[in-house]
Amino acid sequence: MIKLRPYQSDDVERLRAEFRRWFRVCYQLATGGGKTVVFTFIASSAVARGKRVLILAHRQEIADQISEALAAMGIEHGMIAPGRARSDCQVQVAMVGTLIRRFADQPTDFDLIVVDEAHHAAAASWKKILAAFPRAKVLGVTATPERRDGKPLDMFQVMVVGPDTRTLIDNGHLSEFVMYAPDGAPDLSRVQTRAGDYDVGGLDAVVNRAVVIDSAIAHYSRICPGAPAIAFCVTIEHSLAVAKAARKAGFRAQHIDGSTPPKKRRALIRALGAGKLDILTNCDLISEGADIPIVTTAMLLRPTKSLGLHLQQVGRVLRLAPGKREAIILDCVGNLARHGPPDAVRAWSLEGRRKKQTQPPEIMKFLRRCPACARVNPRGTAACECGQILRPTPEEVRIAAMARVSTPAVREQLRSVSYRKACNWAGADVERLRQVAKARGYKVAWVANRLREIREQRNQRRAEADG
């Protein structure tokens, strides 16, 4: 019997309502929110009505976890994967590559296709499978409905968005977290961008260096020594180097990658979950789907421009576990500055990522980083837990100044001083210009006109200097 949380029950009803109107629906739910439980419940309901269900996964670990979840819920199923015999069960869990190779052996149709980690569904192999079963309804599930290249997920017609990370934390479904952003993030200004993210070769040349790796291990040793950690690396060579440096520093560390035999991969993941390893390093292997609740620390050693990859990585450590007080995000490469904390408010869309959406979340302007221990503290924190007094961020200072500007005395002064003095006081600050316009009774368009004047004056000065 599958028992749903209240929000999961609500989301199931919302999904059913959308399926009465559409054939292809995407479901977004934050990492750790229980997507597998939701789609397993929907699959079991379909089976009860005599329907055939296909669940797609792109990695063996994810397929195995889905299989384990189905078995735990008493749902008989088959596995379309290397080394697995064919079965006639109503529910089939399939590795994408294996299914394509075995099309001739499959039933003529499925009634429901569940696409796990649906942000991959734009790939040609996934599209080929969906095209092979045109009458099936499709449920895509993902924590991050965003492609790395920013293009739309247009294979889905509508999206249902579940509760966000902060809501799940506040309601006791995910772990609270702390963030550390030590100094010394690598300079990536010369690393090129390919397909929406940093070029892997260029990244490796920057981060796969002893000084960078040793610094990261030193921060782990200082902040959370021995805490079970997953290290997210750029390449296999980088991951191997990080594991070697961690062992040299006295920690139990191992590396896994896609070429590691499945049995060994599962054994190492279990060892980390059982506390027999301190650090497990990897390259693009544990960023999606891995369920290791006991893991406390995410070591971010792979810079990325991809919001989806960032959230998949930090989400690995947010699951609850007995004795787990809080998760730790140790960012040694500046990803928090690029994408923000896991609980930042985000507006998901199937339409793809616009350029203006690549900016860091607004909350980053208010988080106070401790200069002593590198902890990133919430907005308004007066003192870090290490005892360091924290100063307001530049944005906090600016907003406070704007609040002072709005006092009657300042408005009266802006009315009485000369136009030139008022403009000099405001400079190119939009908020100050608005205060000047309001105090002096100017029209709304004056602010834009004044900003254009400032740009023209600057361009003229540059031209004169160049001439």
Short mmCIF file of C-alpha atoms in Angstrom, two decimals:
data_model
loop_
_atom_site.label_atom_id
_atom_site.label_comp_id
_atom_site.label_asym_id
_atom_site.label_seq_id
_atom_site.Cartn_x
_atom_site.Cartn_y
_atom_site.Cartn_z
CA MET A 1 0.00 0.00 0.00
CA ILE A 2 1.43 3.35 -1.08
CA LYS A 3 0.91 6.13 1.46
CA LEU A 4 1.20 9.61 0.05
CA ARG A 5 2.02 12.81 1.89
CA PRO A 6 -0.70 15.46 1.67
CA TYR A 7 1.12 17.49 -0.97
CA GLN A 8 1.77 14.33 -3.00
CA SER A 9 -1.95 13.49 -2.92
CA ASP A 10 -2.75 17.01 -4.07
CA ASP A 11 -0.21 16.78 -6.87
CA VAL A 12 -1.59 13.42 -8.05
CA GLU A 13 -5.03 15.00 -8.38
CA ARG A 14 -3.56 17.97 -10.26
CA LEU A 15 -1.73 15.61 -12.61
CA ARG A 16 -4.89 13.61 -13.25
CA ALA A 17 -6.76 16.82 -14.04
CA GLU A 18 -4.12 17.78 -16.60
CA PHE A 19 -4.17 14.32 -18.16
CA ARG A 20 -7.88 14.78 -18.83
CA ARG A 21 -6.87 17.62 -21.17
CA TRP A 22 -3.37 16.72 -22.35
CA PHE A 23 -1.35 13.66 -23.34
CA ARG A 24 2.13 14.74 -22.22
CA VAL A 25 2.50 16.28 -18.76
CA CYS A 26 5.68 17.25 -16.90
CA TYR A 27 5.81 17.10 -13.09
CA GLN A 28 8.41 19.18 -11.26
CA LEU A 29 9.19 18.39 -7.63
CA ALA A 30 12.30 19.37 -5.69
CA THR A 31 14.97 16.72 -5.16
CA GLY A 32 14.00 14.55 -2.20
CA GLY A 33 10.32 15.46 -2.44
CA GLY A 34 9.30 11.93 -3.46
CA LYS A 35 8.85 11.95 -7.23
CA THR A 36 9.32 8.18 -7.37
CA VAL A 37 6.53 7.68 -4.84
CA VAL A 38 4.20 9.90 -6.86
CA PHE A 39 4.77 8.25 -10.23
CA THR A 40 4.77 4.77 -8.67
CA PHE A 41 1.35 5.53 -7.19
CA ILE A 42 0.11 6.71 -10.59
CA ALA A 43 1.59 3.60 -12.24
CA SER A 44 -0.11 1.29 -9.71
CA SER A 45 -3.44 3.01 -10.34
CA ALA A 46 -2.99 2.50 -14.09
CA VAL A 47 -2.18 -1.19 -13.55
CA ALA A 48 -5.33 -1.60 -11.47
CA ARG A 49 -7.30 -0.43 -14.52
CA GLY A 50 -5.56 -2.99 -16.74
CA LYS A 51 -3.13 -0.54 -18.34
CA ARG A 52 0.44 -1.22 -19.42
CA VAL A 53 3.13 1.10 -18.00
CA LEU A 54 6.67 1.80 -19.20
CA ILE A 55 9.10 3.63 -16.86
CA LEU A 56 12.22 5.01 -18.55
CA ALA A 57 15.60 5.59 -16.89
CA HIS A 58 18.93 6.57 -18.41
CA ARG A 59 21.24 5.02 -15.81
CA GLN A 60 21.39 1.61 -14.23
CA GLU A 61 21.44 3.01 -10.68
CA ILE A 62 18.24 4.95 -11.33
CA ALA A 63 16.56 1.92 -12.93
CA ASP A 64 17.56 -0.22 -9.93
CA GLN A 65 16.16 2.32 -7.46
CA ILE A 66 12.87 2.47 -9.37
CA SER A 67 12.73 -1.33 -9.35
CA GLU A 68 13.37 -1.40 -5.60
CA ALA A 69 10.61 1.17 -5.01
CA LEU A 70 8.14 -0.82 -7.10
CA ALA A 71 9.04 -4.06 -5.28
CA ALA A 72 8.67 -2.36 -1.88
CA MET A 73 5.19 -1.30 -2.89
CA GLY A 74 4.25 -4.78 -4.09
CA ILE A 75 4.10 -3.88 -7.79
CA GLU A 76 5.18 -6.74 -10.04
CA HIS A 77 7.36 -5.51 -12.89
CA GLY A 78 9.91 -6.47 -15.49
CA MET A 79 13.30 -4.95 -16.28
CA ILE A 80 14.44 -4.11 -19.79
CA ALA A 81 18.13 -3.80 -19.05
CA PRO A 82 21.40 -5.60 -19.82
CA GLY A 83 21.41 -9.13 -18.41
CA ARG A 84 17.69 -9.13 -17.58
CA ALA A 85 15.31 -11.67 -19.11
CA ARG A 86 12.15 -10.56 -20.90
CA SER A 87 8.90 -10.63 -18.90
CA ASP A 88 5.23 -9.97 -19.65
CA CYS A 89 4.49 -7.85 -16.58
CA GLN A 90 2.18 -4.88 -17.03
CA VAL A 91 4.89 -2.58 -15.68
CA GLN A 92 8.30 -2.47 -17.35
CA VAL A 93 11.32 -0.47 -16.12
CA ALA A 94 13.58 0.17 -19.08
CA MET A 95 17.06 1.48 -19.68
CA VAL A 96 16.71 3.81 -22.66
CA GLY A 97 19.56 2.32 -24.69
CA THR A 98 18.47 -1.28 -24.08
CA LEU A 99 14.86 -0.56 -25.01
CA ILE A 100 15.86 0.93 -28.34
CA ARG A 101 17.92 -2.17 -29.15
CA ARG A 102 15.01 -4.46 -28.19
CA PHE A 103 12.11 -2.69 -29.88
CA ALA A 104 11.21 -5.83 -31.82
CA ASP A 105 10.73 -7.82 -28.58
CA GLN A 106 8.41 -5.32 -26.89
CA PRO A 107 4.61 -5.25 -26.72
CA THR A 108 2.95 -3.32 -29.50
CA ASP A 109 1.96 -0.52 -27.16
CA PHE A 110 2.00 1.02 -23.69
CA ASP A 111 -0.78 3.10 -22.19
CA LEU A 112 1.41 5.23 -19.91
CA ILE A 113 5.09 6.12 -20.22
CA VAL A 114 6.86 7.62 -17.20
CA VAL A 115 10.05 9.50 -18.08
CA ASP A 116 12.29 9.81 -15.03
CA GLU A 117 14.76 12.74 -15.05
CA ALA A 118 12.61 14.21 -17.81
CA HIS A 119 14.97 17.09 -18.56
CA HIS A 120 16.86 14.54 -20.69
CA ALA A 121 13.77 13.74 -22.78
CA ALA A 122 14.78 16.10 -25.59
CA ALA A 123 17.62 13.75 -26.59
CA ALA A 124 17.12 11.85 -29.84
CA SER A 125 17.01 8.42 -28.15
CA TRP A 126 14.19 9.47 -25.82
CA LYS A 127 12.24 11.05 -28.65
CA LYS A 128 12.58 7.86 -30.67
CA ILE A 129 10.97 5.86 -27.87
CA LEU A 130 8.11 8.31 -27.38
CA ALA A 131 7.49 8.34 -31.13
CA ALA A 132 7.28 4.53 -31.12
CA PHE A 133 4.29 4.64 -28.74
CA PRO A 134 2.20 7.54 -30.07
CA ARG A 135 -1.01 6.54 -28.24
CA ALA A 136 0.60 6.46 -24.79
CA LYS A 137 0.16 9.22 -22.27
CA VAL A 138 3.52 10.54 -21.06
CA LEU A 139 4.39 11.67 -17.54
CA GLY A 140 7.77 13.36 -17.25
CA VAL A 141 9.19 13.82 -13.73
CA THR A 142 12.15 15.96 -12.77
CA ALA A 143 13.43 18.27 -10.07
CA THR A 144 14.93 20.58 -12.68
CA PRO A 145 12.86 21.02 -15.86
CA GLU A 146 15.64 22.82 -17.66
CA ARG A 147 18.05 21.68 -20.35
CA ARG A 148 21.71 22.64 -20.09
CA ASP A 149 21.52 24.40 -23.45
CA GLY A 150 18.49 26.41 -22.31
CA LYS A 151 16.23 25.12 -25.10
CA PRO A 152 12.55 24.38 -24.36
CA LEU A 153 11.19 21.05 -23.16
CA ASP A 154 8.58 21.21 -25.88
CA MET A 155 7.84 17.49 -25.92
CA PHE A 156 5.57 18.23 -22.92
CA GLN A 157 2.35 20.21 -23.23
CA VAL A 158 1.92 21.42 -19.66
CA MET A 159 3.76 21.35 -16.32
CA VAL A 160 2.55 20.73 -12.77
CA VAL A 161 4.87 22.31 -10.20
CA GLY A 162 5.05 20.77 -6.72
CA PRO A 163 6.14 22.44 -3.46
CA ASP A 164 9.58 24.03 -3.54
CA THR A 165 12.63 23.14 -1.49
CA ARG A 166 12.04 25.70 1.27
CA THR A 167 8.47 24.49 1.76
CA LEU A 168 9.65 20.88 2.01
CA ILE A 169 12.34 21.87 4.54
CA ASP A 170 9.94 23.91 6.68
CA ASN A 171 7.45 21.04 6.73
CA GLY A 172 10.08 18.53 7.84
CA HIS A 173 10.43 16.60 4.58
CA LEU A 174 13.98 17.71 3.73
CA SER A 175 17.04 18.56 5.78
CA GLU A 176 18.01 22.10 6.70
CA PHE A 177 21.37 23.09 5.25
CA VAL A 178 24.35 25.37 5.75
CA MET A 179 26.59 26.74 3.03
CA TYR A 180 30.30 27.51 2.89
CA ALA A 181 31.97 29.41 0.06
CA PRO A 182 35.73 29.58 0.78
CA ASP A 183 37.96 32.11 -0.94
CA GLY A 184 39.98 31.05 -3.95
CA ALA A 185 37.35 29.95 -6.48
CA PRO A 186 39.19 29.31 -9.77
CA ASP A 187 39.27 31.97 -12.48
CA LEU A 188 37.09 30.72 -15.35
CA SER A 189 37.23 33.83 -17.52
CA ARG A 190 39.14 32.01 -20.25
CA VAL A 191 37.07 28.81 -20.22
CA GLN A 192 34.79 28.59 -23.24
CA THR A 193 31.11 27.67 -23.18
CA ARG A 194 29.79 24.71 -25.14
CA ALA A 195 26.13 23.63 -25.28
CA GLY A 196 25.25 26.00 -22.46
CA ASP A 197 27.94 24.95 -19.98
CA TYR A 198 31.65 25.32 -19.43
CA ASP A 199 33.83 23.32 -21.81
CA VAL A 200 34.94 20.23 -19.89
CA GLY A 201 38.48 20.28 -21.25
CA GLY A 202 38.92 23.91 -20.33
CA LEU A 203 37.52 23.31 -16.86
CA ASP A 204 39.79 20.35 -16.23
CA ALA A 205 42.83 22.44 -17.06
CA VAL A 206 41.79 25.00 -14.44
CA VAL A 207 40.56 22.86 -11.53
CA ASN A 208 42.55 19.63 -11.91
CA ARG A 209 45.61 21.11 -10.28
CA ALA A 210 47.19 20.17 -6.98
CA VAL A 211 46.84 23.65 -5.48
CA VAL A 212 43.08 23.73 -6.17
CA ILE A 213 42.45 20.15 -5.05
CA ASP A 214 44.56 20.39 -1.89
CA SER A 215 42.76 23.61 -0.97
CA ALA A 216 39.37 21.91 -1.31
CA ILE A 217 40.44 18.97 0.87
CA ALA A 218 41.83 21.43 3.43
CA HIS A 219 38.46 23.19 3.60
CA TYR A 220 36.69 19.84 4.07
CA SER A 221 39.16 18.97 6.84
CA ARG A 222 38.52 22.31 8.56
CA ILE A 223 34.74 22.54 8.16
CA CYS A 224 33.39 18.97 8.33
CA PRO A 225 36.21 16.40 8.70
CA GLY A 226 34.99 12.83 8.29
CA ALA A 227 31.42 13.81 7.37
CA PRO A 228 30.10 11.49 4.62
CA ALA A 229 30.58 13.51 1.44
CA ILE A 230 30.05 13.30 -2.28
CA ALA A 231 32.59 15.22 -4.34
CA PHE A 232 31.36 16.39 -7.75
CA CYS A 233 34.25 16.62 -10.19
CA VAL A 234 34.85 17.67 -13.79
CA THR A 235 36.48 14.61 -15.37
CA ILE A 236 37.43 11.08 -14.38
CA GLU A 237 41.04 12.19 -14.02
CA HIS A 238 39.96 15.05 -11.77
CA SER A 239 37.83 12.74 -9.66
CA LEU A 240 40.70 10.26 -9.27
CA ALA A 241 43.03 13.09 -8.25
CA VAL A 242 40.59 14.37 -5.61
CA ALA A 243 40.17 10.87 -4.14
CA LYS A 244 43.95 10.42 -4.04
CA ALA A 245 44.45 13.78 -2.30
CA ALA A 246 41.74 12.94 0.24
CA ARG A 247 43.39 9.60 1.07
CA LYS A 248 46.73 11.37 1.40
CA ALA A 249 45.09 13.71 3.94
CA GLY A 250 43.97 10.70 5.98
CA PHE A 251 40.37 10.31 4.78
CA ARG A 252 38.70 7.16 3.47
CA ALA A 253 38.01 8.10 -0.14
CA GLN A 254 37.16 6.25 -3.35
CA HIS A 255 36.25 7.18 -6.91
CA ILE A 256 33.52 5.86 -9.20
CA ASP A 257 32.61 6.59 -12.80
CA GLY A 258 30.54 5.12 -15.62
CA SER A 259 33.17 2.50 -16.38
CA THR A 260 33.26 1.18 -12.81
CA PRO A 261 31.61 -2.27 -12.80
CA PRO A 262 27.99 -2.00 -11.60
CA LYS A 263 28.58 -4.35 -8.68
CA LYS A 264 31.52 -2.29 -7.45
CA ARG A 265 29.61 0.98 -7.96
CA ARG A 266 26.73 -0.28 -5.83
CA ALA A 267 29.15 -1.56 -3.17
CA LEU A 268 30.92 1.81 -2.91
CA ILE A 269 27.66 3.75 -2.73
CA ARG A 270 26.48 1.40 0.03
CA ALA A 271 29.80 1.86 1.83
CA LEU A 272 29.33 5.63 1.81
CA GLY A 273 25.78 5.22 3.08
CA ALA A 274 26.96 2.84 5.81
CA GLY A 275 29.68 5.20 7.04
CA LYS A 276 32.55 3.05 5.78
CA LEU A 277 33.74 5.81 3.45
CA ASP A 278 34.30 9.50 4.11
CA ILE A 279 34.35 10.81 0.55
CA LEU A 280 33.08 9.34 -2.70
CA THR A 281 34.29 11.26 -5.76
CA ASN A 282 32.57 11.04 -9.12
CA CYS A 283 32.10 12.71 -12.48
CA ASP A 284 28.46 13.11 -13.63
CA LEU A 285 27.39 9.83 -12.03
CA ILE A 286 25.74 10.70 -8.69
CA SER A 287 24.31 14.09 -9.64
CA GLU A 288 20.96 12.54 -10.58
CA GLY A 289 18.79 9.90 -9.02
CA ALA A 290 21.15 8.63 -6.34
CA ASP A 291 19.39 8.18 -3.01
CA ILE A 292 21.96 8.14 -0.19
CA PRO A 293 20.20 9.95 2.70
CA ILE A 294 23.04 9.59 5.23
CA VAL A 295 25.36 11.72 3.06
CA THR A 296 25.86 15.05 4.78
CA THR A 297 28.19 17.04 2.55
CA ALA A 298 28.17 18.08 -1.09
CA MET A 299 31.67 19.09 -2.18
CA LEU A 300 31.20 21.26 -5.26
CA LEU A 301 34.39 20.97 -7.29
CA ARG A 302 32.84 21.16 -10.76
CA PRO A 303 31.97 24.72 -11.87
CA THR A 304 28.80 24.81 -13.95
CA LYS A 305 26.61 27.29 -15.74
CA SER A 306 23.73 24.81 -15.55
CA LEU A 307 21.18 25.60 -12.85
CA GLY A 308 19.78 22.10 -13.26
CA LEU A 309 23.12 20.41 -12.63
CA HIS A 310 23.79 22.68 -9.65
CA LEU A 311 20.46 21.82 -8.01
CA GLN A 312 20.82 18.11 -8.77
CA GLN A 313 24.21 18.13 -7.04
CA VAL A 314 23.26 20.05 -3.89
CA GLY A 315 20.00 18.11 -3.72
CA ARG A 316 21.91 14.87 -3.09
CA VAL A 317 22.51 15.89 0.53
CA LEU A 318 19.11 17.30 1.48
CA ARG A 319 17.38 14.02 2.27
CA LEU A 320 16.54 13.26 5.89
CA ALA A 321 18.37 10.53 7.82
CA PRO A 322 18.49 9.45 11.49
CA GLY A 323 21.01 11.56 13.38
CA LYS A 324 21.48 13.99 10.52
CA ARG A 325 21.30 17.50 11.96
CA GLU A 326 21.85 19.46 8.77
CA ALA A 327 23.33 19.17 5.31
CA ILE A 328 26.54 20.96 4.36
CA ILE A 329 27.20 22.52 0.97
CA LEU A 330 30.92 23.15 0.53
CA ASP A 331 31.31 25.22 -2.62
CA CYS A 332 34.92 25.60 -3.72
CA VAL A 333 34.17 26.76 -7.29
CA GLY A 334 31.65 29.61 -7.07
CA ASN A 335 28.46 27.76 -8.02
CA LEU A 336 26.45 29.33 -5.20
CA ALA A 337 27.34 32.79 -6.48
CA ARG A 338 26.15 31.77 -9.96
CA HIS A 339 22.94 29.97 -9.04
CA GLY A 340 22.09 30.67 -5.43
CA PRO A 341 21.10 28.34 -2.58
CA PRO A 342 18.87 25.31 -3.14
CA ASP A 343 15.87 27.06 -1.56
CA ALA A 344 15.96 30.21 -3.70
CA VAL A 345 12.63 31.01 -5.34
CA ARG A 346 12.65 29.92 -8.99
CA ALA A 347 10.08 30.13 -11.76
CA TRP A 348 10.16 26.92 -13.81
CA SER A 349 8.95 26.87 -17.39
CA LEU A 350 8.80 24.48 -20.33
CA GLU A 351 9.69 27.38 -22.62
CA GLY A 352 13.40 27.22 -21.92
CA ARG A 353 15.81 29.59 -20.24
CA ARG A 354 16.02 33.17 -21.44
CA LYS A 355 19.27 35.07 -21.13
CA LYS A 356 17.90 37.30 -18.40
CA GLN A 357 17.11 34.22 -16.34
CA THR A 358 20.77 33.24 -16.11
CA GLN A 359 21.48 35.89 -13.48
CA PRO A 360 21.96 34.73 -9.84
CA PRO A 361 18.80 34.83 -7.70
CA GLU A 362 18.09 38.15 -6.00
CA ILE A 363 18.65 36.57 -2.57
CA MET A 364 22.39 36.35 -3.27
CA LYS A 365 22.62 40.11 -2.84
CA PHE A 366 21.58 39.74 0.79
CA LEU A 367 23.36 36.62 2.06
CA ARG A 368 26.22 37.51 4.41
CA ARG A 369 29.41 35.54 3.89
CA CYS A 370 31.62 35.26 6.96
CA PRO A 371 35.17 36.47 6.24
CA ALA A 372 36.51 34.27 9.02
CA CYS A 373 35.01 30.82 8.35
CA ALA A 374 33.43 31.31 4.87
CA ARG A 375 29.96 30.35 6.05
CA VAL A 376 27.20 31.93 3.95
CA ASN A 377 24.66 33.28 6.43
CA PRO A 378 20.99 34.23 5.94
CA ARG A 379 19.92 37.78 5.30
CA GLY A 380 20.25 40.07 8.31
CA THR A 381 22.47 37.74 10.37
CA ALA A 382 24.35 39.95 12.84
CA ALA A 383 27.01 37.42 13.83
CA CYS A 384 28.20 34.14 12.36
CA GLU A 385 28.16 30.99 14.49
CA CYS A 386 31.95 31.22 14.66
CA GLY A 387 31.54 34.54 16.50
CA GLN A 388 32.52 36.85 13.66
CA ILE A 389 30.48 40.06 13.46
CA LEU A 390 28.93 40.35 10.00
CA ARG A 391 28.56 43.57 8.07
CA PRO A 392 25.54 44.34 5.87
CA THR A 393 25.98 43.52 2.20
CA PRO A 394 26.30 46.37 -0.33
CA GLU A 395 22.69 45.78 -1.38
CA GLU A 396 21.49 46.01 2.22
CA VAL A 397 23.43 49.25 2.61
CA ARG A 398 21.93 50.62 -0.60
CA ILE A 399 18.37 49.78 0.43
CA ALA A 400 18.93 51.32 3.86
CA ALA A 401 20.18 54.47 2.16
CA MET A 402 17.12 54.56 -0.06
CA ALA A 403 14.91 54.26 3.00
CA ARG A 404 16.62 57.30 4.47
CA VAL A 405 16.12 59.15 1.21
CA SER A 406 12.37 58.80 1.51
CA THR A 407 12.16 60.86 4.71
CA PRO A 408 10.28 64.20 4.47
CA ALA A 409 13.44 66.16 5.33
CA VAL A 410 15.37 64.67 2.42
CA ARG A 411 12.50 65.20 0.01
CA GLU A 412 12.32 68.84 1.05
CA GLN A 413 16.07 69.21 0.50
CA LEU A 414 15.79 67.69 -2.98
CA ARG A 415 13.11 70.22 -3.81
CA SER A 416 15.17 73.17 -2.61
CA VAL A 417 18.64 72.44 -4.04
CA SER A 418 19.63 73.25 -7.62
CA TYR A 419 18.87 70.84 -10.44
CA ARG A 420 22.57 70.14 -10.88
CA LYS A 421 23.07 69.27 -7.20
CA ALA A 422 20.05 66.98 -7.23
CA CYS A 423 21.38 65.19 -10.30
CA ASN A 424 24.87 64.89 -8.83
CA TRP A 425 23.40 63.36 -5.66
CA ALA A 426 21.41 60.78 -7.64
CA GLY A 427 24.13 59.88 -10.15
CA ALA A 428 23.04 56.85 -12.22
CA ASP A 429 21.22 55.18 -9.32
CA VAL A 430 17.69 54.45 -10.51
CA GLU A 431 16.16 54.56 -7.03
CA ARG A 432 17.75 57.93 -6.26
CA LEU A 433 16.64 59.32 -9.61
CA ARG A 434 13.10 58.25 -8.83
CA GLN A 435 13.33 60.05 -5.50
CA VAL A 436 14.45 63.22 -7.30
CA ALA A 437 11.59 62.94 -9.80
CA LYS A 438 9.05 62.45 -7.03
CA ALA A 439 10.37 65.27 -4.87
CA ARG A 440 10.54 67.77 -7.74
CA GLY A 441 7.34 66.71 -9.49
CA TYR A 442 8.92 65.43 -12.70
CA LYS A 443 7.14 63.01 -15.02
CA VAL A 444 7.93 59.30 -14.90
CA ALA A 445 9.84 59.47 -18.20
CA TRP A 446 12.38 61.85 -16.65
CA VAL A 447 14.31 58.98 -15.04
CA ALA A 448 14.84 57.18 -18.37
CA ASN A 449 15.73 60.47 -20.07
CA ARG A 450 18.26 61.31 -17.36
CA LEU A 451 19.88 57.87 -17.64
CA ARG A 452 20.17 58.35 -21.40
CA GLU A 453 21.82 61.72 -20.83
CA ILE A 454 24.34 60.13 -18.46
CA ARG A 455 25.21 57.42 -21.01
CA GLU A 456 25.63 60.01 -23.77
CA GLN A 457 27.90 62.12 -21.55
CA ARG A 458 30.03 59.09 -20.69
CA ASN A 459 30.31 58.10 -24.37
CA GLN A 460 31.30 61.61 -25.29
CA ARG A 461 34.02 61.69 -22.63
CA ARG A 462 35.36 58.33 -23.84
CA ALA A 463 35.39 59.56 -27.44
CA GLU A 464 37.25 62.72 -26.44
CA ALA A 465 39.78 60.68 -24.44
CA ASP A 466 40.33 58.29 -27.36
CA GLY A 467 40.65 61.19 -29.80
#
